[in-house]
Tab-separated table of C-alpha atoms (C1' of nucleotides) in Angstrom:
chain	number	residue	atom	x	y	z
A	1	MET	CA	67.266	-76.755	-27.912
A	2	ARG	CA	66.461	-78.441	-31.310
A	3	LEU	CA	69.360	-79.049	-33.723
A	4	VAL	CA	68.424	-79.319	-37.534
A	5	ILE	CA	71.053	-79.982	-40.185
A	6	ALA	CA	69.230	-79.294	-43.528
A	7	ARG	CA	69.478	-78.258	-47.167
A	8	CYS	CA	67.660	-74.802	-46.907
A	9	SER	CA	67.826	-71.306	-48.376
A	10	VAL	CA	67.122	-68.249	-46.321
A	11	ASP	CA	66.144	-64.725	-46.843
A	12	TYR	CA	66.204	-62.177	-44.358
A	13	VAL	CA	64.119	-58.717	-44.565
A	14	GLY	CA	64.725	-56.377	-41.654
A	15	ARG	CA	67.356	-53.793	-40.986
A	16	LEU	CA	69.019	-55.056	-44.415
A	17	THR	CA	68.006	-57.534	-46.842
A	18	ALA	CA	70.081	-60.739	-47.354
A	19	HIS	CA	69.677	-63.965	-49.239
A	20	LEU	CA	71.232	-67.557	-48.750
A	21	PRO	CA	71.088	-69.911	-51.800
A	22	MET	CA	70.138	-73.246	-51.081
A	23	ALA	CA	72.901	-75.511	-49.297
A	24	PRO	CA	73.332	-77.951	-46.296
A	25	ARG	CA	73.212	-75.808	-42.917
A	26	LEU	CA	72.963	-76.216	-39.525
A	27	ILE	CA	69.498	-74.370	-38.007
A	28	LEU	CA	69.715	-73.714	-34.141
A	29	MET	CA	66.652	-73.193	-32.541
A	30	LYS	CA	66.944	-72.256	-28.667
A	31	ALA	CA	64.639	-72.407	-25.791
A	32	ASP	CA	64.937	-68.613	-25.675
A	33	GLY	CA	63.136	-68.383	-28.951
A	34	SER	CA	65.955	-67.699	-31.179
A	35	VAL	CA	66.822	-68.702	-34.476
A	36	SER	CA	70.124	-69.026	-36.057
A	37	VAL	CA	71.682	-70.443	-39.433
A	38	HIS	CA	75.127	-71.586	-39.375
A	39	ALA	CA	77.566	-72.769	-42.038
A	40	ASP	CA	80.583	-74.658	-41.236
A	41	ASP	CA	82.971	-71.464	-41.055
A	42	ARG	CA	82.330	-68.021	-39.509
A	43	ALA	CA	83.545	-69.190	-36.206
A	44	PHE	CA	80.307	-68.454	-33.883
A	45	LYS	CA	78.814	-66.258	-35.954
A	46	PRO	CA	75.816	-67.426	-37.925
A	47	LEU	CA	75.137	-66.489	-41.272
A	48	ASN	CA	71.741	-65.255	-40.606
A	49	TRP	CA	69.401	-65.248	-37.188
A	50	MET	CA	66.588	-63.862	-35.528
A	51	ASN	CA	66.759	-62.790	-31.980
A	52	PRO	CA	63.759	-63.247	-29.511
A	53	PRO	CA	61.014	-62.694	-28.903
A	54	CYS	CA	59.899	-63.906	-32.423
A	55	THR	CA	57.480	-66.544	-33.716
A	56	VAL	CA	58.115	-69.601	-36.012
A	57	ARG	CA	55.381	-70.510	-38.480
A	58	GLU	CA	55.744	-73.668	-40.256
A	59	SER	CA	54.002	-73.934	-43.662
A	60	ALA	CA	54.421	-75.993	-47.078
A	61	GLY	CA	55.844	-74.518	-49.853
A	62	ASP	CA	54.751	-74.972	-53.435
A	63	ASP	CA	57.071	-77.448	-54.207
A	64	GLY	CA	56.695	-79.467	-51.120
A	65	SER	CA	59.384	-77.912	-49.337
A	66	ASN	CA	59.144	-76.645	-45.541
A	67	LEU	CA	58.608	-73.033	-45.251
A	68	TRP	CA	59.607	-71.939	-41.653
A	69	THR	CA	58.780	-68.117	-41.301
A	70	VAL	CA	60.269	-66.490	-38.407
A	71	THR	CA	58.788	-63.018	-37.492
A	72	HIS	CA	59.957	-60.454	-35.120
A	73	GLY	CA	56.931	-58.966	-33.715
A	74	LYS	CA	58.282	-55.402	-32.587
A	75	SER	CA	60.631	-54.550	-35.281
A	76	GLY	CA	58.649	-56.310	-38.493
A	77	GLU	CA	61.833	-58.230	-39.242
A	78	MET	CA	61.405	-61.508	-41.140
A	79	LEU	CA	63.695	-64.714	-41.606
A	80	ILE	CA	62.216	-67.241	-44.313
A	81	LEU	CA	63.664	-70.608	-44.383
A	82	ARG	CA	63.053	-72.821	-47.268
A	83	ILE	CA	63.998	-76.448	-46.442
A	84	GLU	CA	64.344	-79.105	-48.954
A	85	GLU	CA	65.967	-81.837	-47.072
A	86	PHE	CA	66.130	-82.717	-43.364
A	87	LEU	CA	69.612	-84.409	-42.611
A	88	HIS	CA	69.422	-84.199	-39.137
A	89	ASP	CA	66.853	-83.352	-36.539
A	90	SER	CA	67.272	-83.588	-32.661
A	91	SER	CA	65.936	-81.885	-29.630
A	92	HIS	CA	67.741	-81.629	-26.332
A	93	GLU	CA	66.613	-80.188	-22.759
A	94	LEU	CA	69.251	-78.401	-21.389
A	95	GLY	CA	67.574	-76.451	-18.656
A	96	PRO	CA	68.591	-72.950	-17.387
A	97	ASP	CA	72.292	-72.412	-17.455
A	98	PRO	CA	74.042	-71.789	-14.155
A	99	GLY	CA	75.736	-68.791	-15.749
A	100	LEU	CA	79.065	-67.226	-17.062
A	101	GLN	CA	81.358	-65.648	-14.321
A	102	LYS	CA	83.942	-63.238	-15.960
A	103	ASP	CA	86.871	-61.615	-14.474
A	104	GLY	CA	88.993	-58.938	-16.131
A	105	VAL	CA	86.421	-56.636	-17.491
A	106	GLU	CA	86.775	-52.897	-17.019
A	107	ALA	CA	84.514	-52.966	-14.249
A	108	HIS	CA	86.797	-54.891	-12.264
A	109	LEU	CA	90.098	-52.757	-13.547
A	110	GLN	CA	88.225	-49.807	-11.980
A	111	GLU	CA	87.577	-51.400	-8.690
A	112	LEU	CA	91.242	-52.285	-8.306
A	113	LEU	CA	92.701	-49.305	-9.579
A	114	ALA	CA	90.213	-47.302	-7.193
A	115	GLU	CA	91.553	-49.509	-4.433
A	116	HIS	CA	95.231	-48.954	-5.608
A	117	ILE	CA	95.053	-45.499	-6.870
A	118	THR	CA	98.782	-45.027	-5.868
A	119	THR	CA	99.446	-47.355	-8.602
A	120	LEU	CA	99.432	-43.954	-10.735
A	121	GLY	CA	101.895	-42.512	-8.477
A	122	ASP	CA	103.041	-41.863	-4.647
A	123	GLY	CA	100.662	-39.570	-2.834
A	124	TYR	CA	97.591	-40.091	-5.041
A	125	ALA	CA	94.022	-39.991	-3.347
A	126	LEU	CA	90.843	-41.049	-4.527
A	127	ILE	CA	87.956	-38.529	-4.878
A	128	ARG	CA	85.380	-40.618	-6.555
A	129	ARG	CA	84.578	-43.603	-9.109
A	130	GLU	CA	82.200	-42.606	-12.020
A	131	TYR	CA	82.457	-38.790	-11.138
A	132	PRO	CA	79.134	-37.573	-12.970
A	133	THR	CA	79.272	-34.564	-15.533
A	134	ALA	CA	77.265	-33.482	-18.274
A	135	ILE	CA	78.365	-35.578	-20.706
A	136	GLY	CA	78.700	-38.703	-19.009
A	137	PRO	CA	80.741	-40.144	-15.711
A	138	VAL	CA	84.379	-39.855	-15.427
A	139	ASP	CA	85.976	-43.224	-14.516
A	140	ILE	CA	88.121	-42.220	-11.694
A	141	LEU	CA	88.681	-38.704	-10.270
A	142	CYS	CA	91.502	-38.425	-7.823
A	143	ARG	CA	94.076	-35.882	-6.490
A	144	ASP	CA	97.871	-36.326	-7.155
A	145	ALA	CA	100.779	-35.732	-4.325
A	146	GLU	CA	100.578	-31.912	-5.339
A	147	GLY	CA	96.815	-31.629	-4.756
A	148	GLY	CA	96.051	-31.449	-8.132
A	149	THR	CA	92.963	-32.883	-9.676
A	150	VAL	CA	93.518	-36.028	-11.734
A	151	ALA	CA	90.896	-37.645	-14.210
A	152	VAL	CA	91.241	-40.941	-15.158
A	153	GLU	CA	89.712	-42.703	-18.403
A	154	LEU	CA	90.008	-46.460	-18.078
A	155	LYS	CA	90.105	-49.003	-20.794
A	156	ARG	CA	90.855	-52.548	-20.982
A	157	ARG	CA	92.381	-51.647	-24.691
A	158	GLY	CA	93.383	-48.084	-24.799
A	159	ASP	CA	92.530	-46.962	-28.442
A	160	ILE	CA	92.234	-43.377	-29.807
A	161	ASP	CA	88.700	-43.198	-29.026
A	162	GLY	CA	89.503	-43.267	-25.187
A	163	VAL	CA	91.788	-40.297	-25.554
A	164	GLU	CA	89.078	-38.178	-27.196
A	165	GLN	CA	86.651	-39.251	-24.612
A	166	LEU	CA	88.976	-38.243	-21.890
A	167	THR	CA	89.804	-35.025	-23.842
A	168	ARG	CA	86.005	-33.962	-23.648
A	169	TYR	CA	85.860	-34.604	-19.898
A	170	LEU	CA	88.917	-32.701	-19.254
A	171	GLU	CA	87.724	-29.756	-21.604
A	172	LEU	CA	84.354	-29.622	-19.572
A	173	LEU	CA	86.167	-30.117	-16.053
A	174	ASN	CA	88.557	-27.301	-16.642
A	175	ARG	CA	85.628	-25.075	-16.909
A	176	ASP	CA	84.851	-25.544	-13.339
A	177	PRO	CA	86.937	-23.088	-10.980
A	178	ALA	CA	86.615	-25.254	-8.065
A	179	LEU	CA	88.667	-28.411	-9.697
A	180	LYS	CA	90.608	-26.497	-12.299
A	181	PRO	CA	93.452	-27.266	-13.284
A	182	VAL	CA	92.482	-30.983	-14.070
A	183	ARG	CA	95.049	-33.313	-15.392
A	184	GLY	CA	94.388	-36.500	-17.268
A	185	VAL	CA	95.626	-39.716	-17.358
A	186	PHE	CA	94.788	-42.658	-19.630
A	187	ALA	CA	95.091	-46.257	-18.156
A	188	ALA	CA	94.750	-49.293	-19.784
A	189	GLN	CA	96.069	-52.822	-19.968
A	190	GLU	CA	97.294	-52.196	-23.624
A	191	ILE	CA	97.736	-48.826	-25.308
A	192	LYS	CA	97.871	-48.365	-28.738
A	193	PRO	CA	100.791	-46.448	-30.388
A	194	GLN	CA	98.770	-43.791	-31.944
A	195	ALA	CA	96.361	-43.467	-28.767
A	196	ARG	CA	99.785	-42.829	-26.884
A	197	VAL	CA	100.860	-40.234	-29.320
A	198	LEU	CA	97.710	-38.306	-29.299
A	199	ALA	CA	97.419	-38.533	-25.462
A	200	HIS	CA	101.075	-37.233	-25.484
A	201	ASP	CA	100.062	-34.363	-27.774
A	202	ARG	CA	97.354	-33.305	-25.478
A	203	GLY	CA	99.453	-33.580	-22.438
A	204	ILE	CA	97.501	-36.543	-21.095
A	205	ASP	CA	99.784	-39.202	-19.038
A	206	CYS	CA	99.542	-42.943	-20.124
A	207	VAL	CA	99.506	-45.845	-17.782
A	208	THR	CA	99.615	-49.428	-18.632
A	209	LEU	CA	97.920	-51.619	-16.094
A	210	ASP	CA	98.853	-55.061	-15.181
A	211	TYR	CA	95.699	-56.918	-14.036
A	212	ASP	CA	97.486	-59.455	-12.400
A	213	GLU	CA	99.636	-57.426	-10.451
A	214	LEU	CA	96.778	-55.206	-9.293
A	215	ARG	CA	94.726	-58.088	-8.272
A	216	GLY	CA	98.089	-59.516	-6.654
A	217	ILE	CA	98.636	-56.603	-4.285
A	218	GLU	CA	94.733	-56.765	-3.515
A	219	PRO	CA	94.253	-57.007	0.258
A	220	ASP	CA	90.793	-58.607	0.260
A	221	THR	CA	91.482	-61.700	-1.321
A	222	PRO	CA	94.711	-62.903	0.394
A	223	ARG	CA	96.312	-65.769	-1.603
A	224	LEU	CA	97.666	-68.932	-0.018
A	225	PHE	CA	101.041	-68.771	-1.561
B	1	MET	CA	80.589	-79.671	-38.382
B	2	ARG	CA	80.285	-81.606	-35.044
B	3	LEU	CA	77.730	-81.323	-32.510
B	4	VAL	CA	77.984	-82.552	-29.060
B	5	ILE	CA	75.584	-82.201	-26.397
B	6	ALA	CA	77.506	-82.735	-23.058
B	7	ARG	CA	77.436	-82.042	-19.381
B	8	CYS	CA	80.620	-79.950	-19.102
B	9	SER	CA	82.389	-77.206	-17.104
B	10	VAL	CA	84.320	-74.526	-19.105
B	11	ASP	CA	87.172	-72.432	-18.182
B	12	TYR	CA	88.507	-69.539	-20.671
B	13	VAL	CA	91.921	-67.889	-19.915
B	14	GLY	CA	92.849	-65.079	-22.437
B	15	ARG	CA	91.684	-61.490	-23.075
B	16	LEU	CA	89.885	-62.107	-19.699
B	17	THR	CA	89.074	-65.297	-17.467
B	18	ALA	CA	85.856	-66.609	-17.382
B	19	HIS	CA	84.367	-69.894	-15.674
B	20	LEU	CA	81.461	-72.105	-16.365
B	21	PRO	CA	80.319	-74.453	-13.708
B	22	MET	CA	79.016	-77.991	-15.011
B	23	ALA	CA	75.874	-78.164	-16.681
B	24	PRO	CA	74.430	-79.616	-19.968
B	25	ARG	CA	75.412	-77.543	-23.017
B	26	LEU	CA	75.820	-77.414	-26.815
B	27	ILE	CA	79.609	-77.794	-28.077
B	28	LEU	CA	79.828	-76.687	-31.631
B	29	MET	CA	82.837	-77.496	-33.709
B	30	LYS	CA	83.075	-76.184	-37.111
B	31	ALA	CA	84.989	-77.214	-40.019
B	32	ASP	CA	86.882	-73.891	-39.733
B	33	GLY	CA	88.383	-74.893	-36.419
B	34	SER	CA	86.199	-72.908	-34.236
B	35	VAL	CA	84.751	-74.046	-31.022
B	36	SER	CA	82.071	-72.634	-29.370
B	37	VAL	CA	79.637	-73.520	-26.057
B	38	HIS	CA	76.063	-72.700	-26.187
B	39	ALA	CA	73.497	-72.639	-23.609
B	40	ASP	CA	69.770	-72.751	-24.339
B	41	ASP	CA	69.580	-68.940	-24.334
B	42	ARG	CA	71.442	-65.570	-25.370
B	43	ALA	CA	70.581	-66.050	-28.809
B	44	PHE	CA	73.267	-66.918	-31.117
B	45	LYS	CA	75.989	-65.787	-28.765
B	46	PRO	CA	77.768	-68.737	-27.256
B	47	LEU	CA	78.812	-68.660	-23.466
B	48	ASN	CA	82.277	-69.259	-24.304
B	49	TRP	CA	84.488	-69.664	-27.772
B	50	MET	CA	87.702	-69.974	-29.464
B	51	ASN	CA	88.498	-68.493	-32.852
B	52	PRO	CA	90.617	-70.328	-35.514
B	53	PRO	CA	92.980	-70.766	-35.806
B	54	CYS	CA	93.244	-73.131	-32.576
B	55	THR	CA	94.172	-76.842	-31.868
B	56	VAL	CA	92.173	-79.008	-29.732
B	57	ARG	CA	94.042	-81.852	-27.355
B	58	GLU	CA	91.838	-84.583	-26.035
B	59	SER	CA	93.096	-85.943	-22.836
B	60	ALA	CA	91.640	-87.785	-19.414
B	61	GLY	CA	91.054	-85.839	-16.516
B	62	ASP	CA	91.692	-87.075	-12.848
B	63	ASP	CA	88.227	-88.424	-12.388
B	64	GLY	CA	87.705	-90.097	-15.908
B	65	SER	CA	85.921	-87.167	-17.337
B	66	ASN	CA	87.218	-85.729	-20.884
B	67	LEU	CA	89.286	-82.826	-20.843
B	68	TRP	CA	89.430	-80.551	-24.284
B	69	THR	CA	92.143	-78.205	-24.341
B	70	VAL	CA	91.675	-75.442	-27.024
B	71	THR	CA	94.794	-73.454	-27.749
B	72	HIS	CA	95.100	-70.617	-29.953
B	73	GLY	CA	98.474	-70.553	-31.011
B	74	LYS	CA	99.150	-66.856	-31.606
B	75	SER	CA	97.507	-65.149	-28.501
B	76	GLY	CA	97.799	-67.873	-26.104
B	77	GLU	CA	94.184	-68.051	-25.345
B	78	MET	CA	92.909	-71.258	-23.946
B	79	LEU	CA	89.576	-72.812	-23.458
B	80	ILE	CA	89.412	-75.752	-21.310
B	81	LEU	CA	86.299	-78.015	-21.247
B	82	ARG	CA	85.766	-80.822	-19.039
B	83	ILE	CA	82.959	-83.195	-20.220
B	84	GLU	CA	81.342	-85.636	-17.803
B	85	GLU	CA	78.546	-86.941	-19.850
B	86	PHE	CA	78.061	-86.862	-23.622
B	87	LEU	CA	74.123	-86.716	-24.389
B	88	HIS	CA	74.775	-86.320	-28.084
B	89	ASP	CA	77.712	-86.588	-30.429
B	90	SER	CA	77.035	-86.164	-34.302
B	91	SER	CA	79.175	-84.948	-37.408
B	92	HIS	CA	77.865	-83.466	-40.360
B	93	GLU	CA	79.691	-82.758	-43.831
B	94	LEU	CA	78.151	-79.631	-44.884
B	95	GLY	CA	80.855	-78.362	-47.420
B	96	PRO	CA	81.793	-74.923	-48.430
B	97	ASP	CA	78.856	-72.270	-48.256
B	98	PRO	CA	77.660	-70.530	-51.222
B	99	GLY	CA	77.918	-67.203	-49.174
B	100	LEU	CA	75.818	-64.690	-47.921
B	101	GLN	CA	74.724	-61.656	-50.231
B	102	LYS	CA	73.709	-58.548	-48.205
B	103	ASP	CA	72.054	-55.531	-49.699
B	104	GLY	CA	72.584	-52.940	-47.130
B	105	VAL	CA	70.488	-49.832	-46.469
B	106	GLU	CA	73.618	-47.761	-45.539
B	107	ALA	CA	75.124	-47.699	-48.827
B	108	HIS	CA	71.764	-46.656	-50.429
B	109	LEU	CA	71.440	-43.867	-48.148
B	110	GLN	CA	74.590	-42.128	-49.470
B	111	GLU	CA	73.080	-42.746	-53.095
B	112	LEU	CA	69.899	-41.494	-52.291
B	113	LEU	CA	70.918	-38.344	-50.265
B	114	ALA	CA	73.508	-37.349	-53.239
B	115	GLU	CA	70.746	-37.205	-55.691
B	116	HIS	CA	68.122	-35.404	-53.324
B	117	ILE	CA	70.918	-33.211	-51.699
B	118	THR	CA	67.973	-30.564	-51.416
B	119	THR	CA	66.949	-32.646	-48.411
B	120	LEU	CA	69.548	-30.582	-46.682
B	121	GLY	CA	68.022	-27.206	-47.774
B	122	ASP	CA	66.922	-25.711	-50.712
B	123	GLY	CA	69.516	-24.305	-53.083
B	124	TYR	CA	71.839	-27.223	-51.886
B	125	ALA	CA	73.881	-28.617	-54.784
B	126	LEU	CA	76.243	-31.606	-54.722
B	127	ILE	CA	79.959	-31.363	-55.537
B	128	ARG	CA	80.945	-34.901	-54.978
B	129	ARG	CA	80.594	-38.140	-52.893
B	130	GLU	CA	83.631	-39.532	-51.027
B	131	TYR	CA	85.506	-36.407	-51.461
B	132	PRO	CA	88.996	-37.453	-50.449
B	133	THR	CA	91.103	-36.036	-47.664
B	134	ALA	CA	94.463	-36.989	-46.182
B	135	ILE	CA	92.535	-38.659	-43.430
B	136	GLY	CA	89.930	-40.399	-45.414
B	137	PRO	CA	86.954	-39.542	-47.641
B	138	VAL	CA	84.132	-37.123	-46.468
B	139	ASP	CA	80.671	-38.912	-47.161
B	140	ILE	CA	79.237	-36.100	-49.283
B	141	LEU	CA	80.685	-32.486	-50.109
B	142	CYS	CA	78.343	-29.872	-51.581
B	143	ARG	CA	77.413	-26.154	-51.465
B	144	ASP	CA	74.470	-24.488	-49.883
B	145	ALA	CA	72.220	-21.738	-51.222
B	146	GLU	CA	74.638	-19.018	-50.284
B	147	GLY	CA	77.542	-20.861	-52.110
B	148	GLY	CA	79.431	-21.969	-49.139
B	149	THR	CA	80.736	-25.369	-48.867
B	150	VAL	CA	79.121	-28.093	-46.701
B	151	ALA	CA	80.886	-31.721	-45.561
B	152	VAL	CA	78.223	-34.341	-44.641
B	153	GLU	CA	78.782	-37.235	-42.482
B	154	LEU	CA	76.470	-39.717	-43.029
B	155	LYS	CA	75.561	-42.650	-40.532
B	156	ARG	CA	72.603	-44.982	-40.104
B	157	ARG	CA	72.951	-44.333	-36.470
B	158	GLY	CA	74.250	-41.208	-35.305
B	159	ASP	CA	76.714	-41.660	-32.314
B	160	ILE	CA	79.022	-39.386	-31.049
B	161	ASP	CA	81.978	-41.130	-32.663
B	162	GLY	CA	80.462	-39.690	-36.172
B	163	VAL	CA	80.330	-36.232	-34.558
B	164	GLU	CA	84.224	-36.473	-33.928
B	165	GLN	CA	84.754	-37.894	-37.328
B	166	LEU	CA	83.110	-34.871	-38.952
B	167	THR	CA	84.897	-32.500	-36.692
B	168	ARG	CA	88.313	-34.252	-37.900
B	169	TYR	CA	87.329	-33.553	-41.454
B	170	LEU	CA	86.025	-30.006	-41.017
B	171	GLU	CA	89.325	-29.021	-39.337
B	172	LEU	CA	91.317	-30.471	-42.058
B	173	LEU	CA	88.961	-28.967	-44.849
B	174	ASN	CA	88.879	-25.516	-43.109
B	175	ARG	CA	92.954	-25.483	-43.740
B	176	ASP	CA	92.288	-25.227	-47.389
B	177	PRO	CA	91.901	-21.715	-48.321
B	178	ALA	CA	90.064	-22.997	-51.678
B	179	LEU	CA	87.237	-24.554	-49.659
B	180	LYS	CA	87.095	-22.468	-46.420
B	181	PRO	CA	84.961	-21.908	-44.712
B	182	VAL	CA	83.441	-25.319	-44.718
B	183	ARG	CA	80.387	-25.894	-42.434
B	184	GLY	CA	79.295	-29.588	-41.202
B	185	VAL	CA	76.123	-31.281	-41.544
B	186	PHE	CA	75.664	-34.644	-39.431
B	187	ALA	CA	73.064	-36.599	-41.144
B	188	ALA	CA	71.585	-39.960	-40.089
B	189	GLN	CA	68.433	-41.955	-39.635
B	190	GLU	CA	68.493	-41.725	-35.903
B	191	ILE	CA	70.690	-39.099	-33.913
B	192	LYS	CA	71.536	-40.112	-30.206
B	193	PRO	CA	71.192	-37.059	-28.089
B	194	GLN	CA	74.479	-36.825	-26.716
B	195	ALA	CA	75.821	-36.539	-30.348
B	196	ARG	CA	73.347	-33.680	-30.950
B	197	VAL	CA	74.652	-31.806	-27.993
B	198	LEU	CA	78.117	-32.275	-29.130
B	199	ALA	CA	77.276	-31.454	-32.567
B	200	HIS	CA	75.607	-28.135	-31.750
B	201	ASP	CA	78.390	-27.460	-29.395
B	202	ARG	CA	80.726	-27.659	-32.313
B	203	GLY	CA	78.468	-25.718	-34.890
B	204	ILE	CA	77.634	-28.820	-36.740
B	205	ASP	CA	73.985	-29.151	-37.960
B	206	CYS	CA	72.079	-32.082	-37.454
B	207	VAL	CA	69.905	-33.707	-40.158
B	208	THR	CA	67.694	-36.983	-39.235
B	209	LEU	CA	67.086	-38.753	-42.806
B	210	ASP	CA	63.904	-41.008	-43.561
B	211	TYR	CA	65.135	-43.826	-45.673
B	212	ASP	CA	61.424	-44.516	-46.949
B	213	GLU	CA	61.001	-40.846	-47.926
B	214	LEU	CA	64.184	-40.515	-49.502
B	215	ARG	CA	63.418	-43.819	-51.460
B	216	GLY	CA	59.950	-42.614	-51.924
B	217	ILE	CA	61.033	-39.694	-53.902
B	218	GLU	CA	63.534	-41.772	-55.601
B	219	PRO	CA	63.151	-41.528	-59.174
B	220	ASP	CA	64.940	-44.514	-60.554
B	221	THR	CA	63.047	-47.421	-58.576
B	222	PRO	CA	59.379	-46.375	-59.284
B	223	ARG	CA	57.140	-48.470	-56.953
B	224	LEU	CA	53.837	-50.157	-57.951
B	225	PHE	CA	51.700	-48.385	-55.223
C	1	DC	C1'	61.452	-48.341	-22.148
C	2	DC	C1'	65.201	-44.984	-23.410
C	3	DA	C1'	70.087	-43.740	-23.724
C	4	DT	C1'	74.831	-44.994	-22.759
C	5	DA	C1'	79.080	-47.353	-22.617
C	6	DA	C1'	81.506	-52.002	-22.885
C	7	DA	C1'	82.246	-55.968	-25.633
C	8	DT	C1'	86.881	-61.940	-25.249
C	9	DG	C1'	83.115	-57.154	-29.365
C	10	DT	C1'	84.101	-59.271	-34.868
C	11	DC	C1'	84.795	-58.038	-39.776
C	12	DG	C1'	86.930	-56.253	-43.475
C	13	DA	C1'	89.620	-52.847	-46.190
C	14	DT	C1'	93.600	-50.123	-46.224
C	15	DT	C1'	98.026	-48.623	-45.146
D	1	DA	C1'	100.680	-55.709	-37.802
D	2	DA	C1'	98.185	-51.697	-36.891
D	3	DT	C1'	94.286	-48.622	-37.669
D	4	DC	C1'	89.686	-47.404	-38.826
D	5	DG	C1'	84.999	-47.798	-39.458
D	6	DA	C1'	80.676	-50.627	-39.986
D	7	DC	C1'	78.001	-54.153	-37.939
D	8	DG	C1'	71.040	-56.754	-38.797
D	9	DT	C1'	76.647	-54.999	-33.894
D	10	DT	C1'	74.793	-57.342	-29.160
D	11	DT	C1'	74.618	-56.942	-24.541
D	12	DA	C1'	74.415	-55.140	-19.950
D	13	DT	C1'	73.387	-51.117	-16.804
D	14	DG	C1'	71.235	-46.712	-14.964
D	15	DG	C1'	67.668	-43.579	-15.244
DNA sequence: CCATAAATGTCGATT
DNA sequence: AATCGACGTTTATGG
């Protein structure tokens, strides 16, 4: 990883064109071949960047400045850095990262809810996760206490899009005489008001999930307290 | 902007929980208050980060390590860095950035298509761009050769969401006796298969646009070749 | 490699 | 604060 602080101007030509006037910035060159140009704001987002695989060619500009031409072979995108002054330049060997472990993404929610399907109500029974349809897999298909089929759409954050998605599934599933009638449940850790209204309007039930609670009643990971 | 290369472990608790084992990484602290932790891969995306506004509290760990506790006041998210060894530490004054100028392809697409509305078919005539409705502006409203009204939804990449969006517009527009019946056209540089299927199912026509071709027949920007 | 869905999506405009 | 749409979305996953 090479860290360069430099006065530079940047031009990007690719999916759009962009220009950055000359100013001091951080140029971050990673071992994966990526290049990104950061200002002192915009949080973790760079002003401009190039994703690997790309090649960096160094040359001299007319005025003695350094030209770094970063080219993305496949797409033809280009990033051109004109560097007027180097304020810092250091390289560091980090080695491969052990990697990030995440907990609490939608996949985990699905596992947990499938295991504790009665969270949706007494007498519920799992049919299967990722139930395939022509327009994509339904997150969870199950039966309620009365034996009716229930399609569950699962989101971390329940937005209006999720309701639309579930609506499409329900429309399709209800064309199948073997399943019909299929009811819908929209389950999420957080459900936006408008999504709730739309769901209600379409006869879809909403359930907010408590991840910690689901994990708390998880039998495979006993706790010490 | 402070650049720290350090052996550190990281824990994030917030919208999800995440853990990073001890390893050398870049810790990027910007003047805007953001903190991000980078490995030597994943291009410009950090392993973990905290957006401003947040506060950083430094303390000593049990084993003499440095503990940096980054707290996001509003949301209660936390990022905890345990630093075992500093390999580099430098600060740099960059000042405010003059800012990024983008020249997007997408905005031009609408202009270009409006000017060359016959791209959609012979005899088409523009009514107006950004035709206002209660749920937002329709990208382009026009008439076809038979005098029928056509609503055009324009995207760079035609996804299923765009079809839903156009469907909502069509439903609304078709309630207006003065316009009714209104047909839909989904136009994009690239249309995903699933979006195409859904559009067809709803009687919406799909048109793929070639940006270069549209620009090529553009009279206002003559080219030198 | 293509297609699809998730993302700590982020970001900005508008209500 | 919530919603909506755009993003050079990027990233992971399955066919």
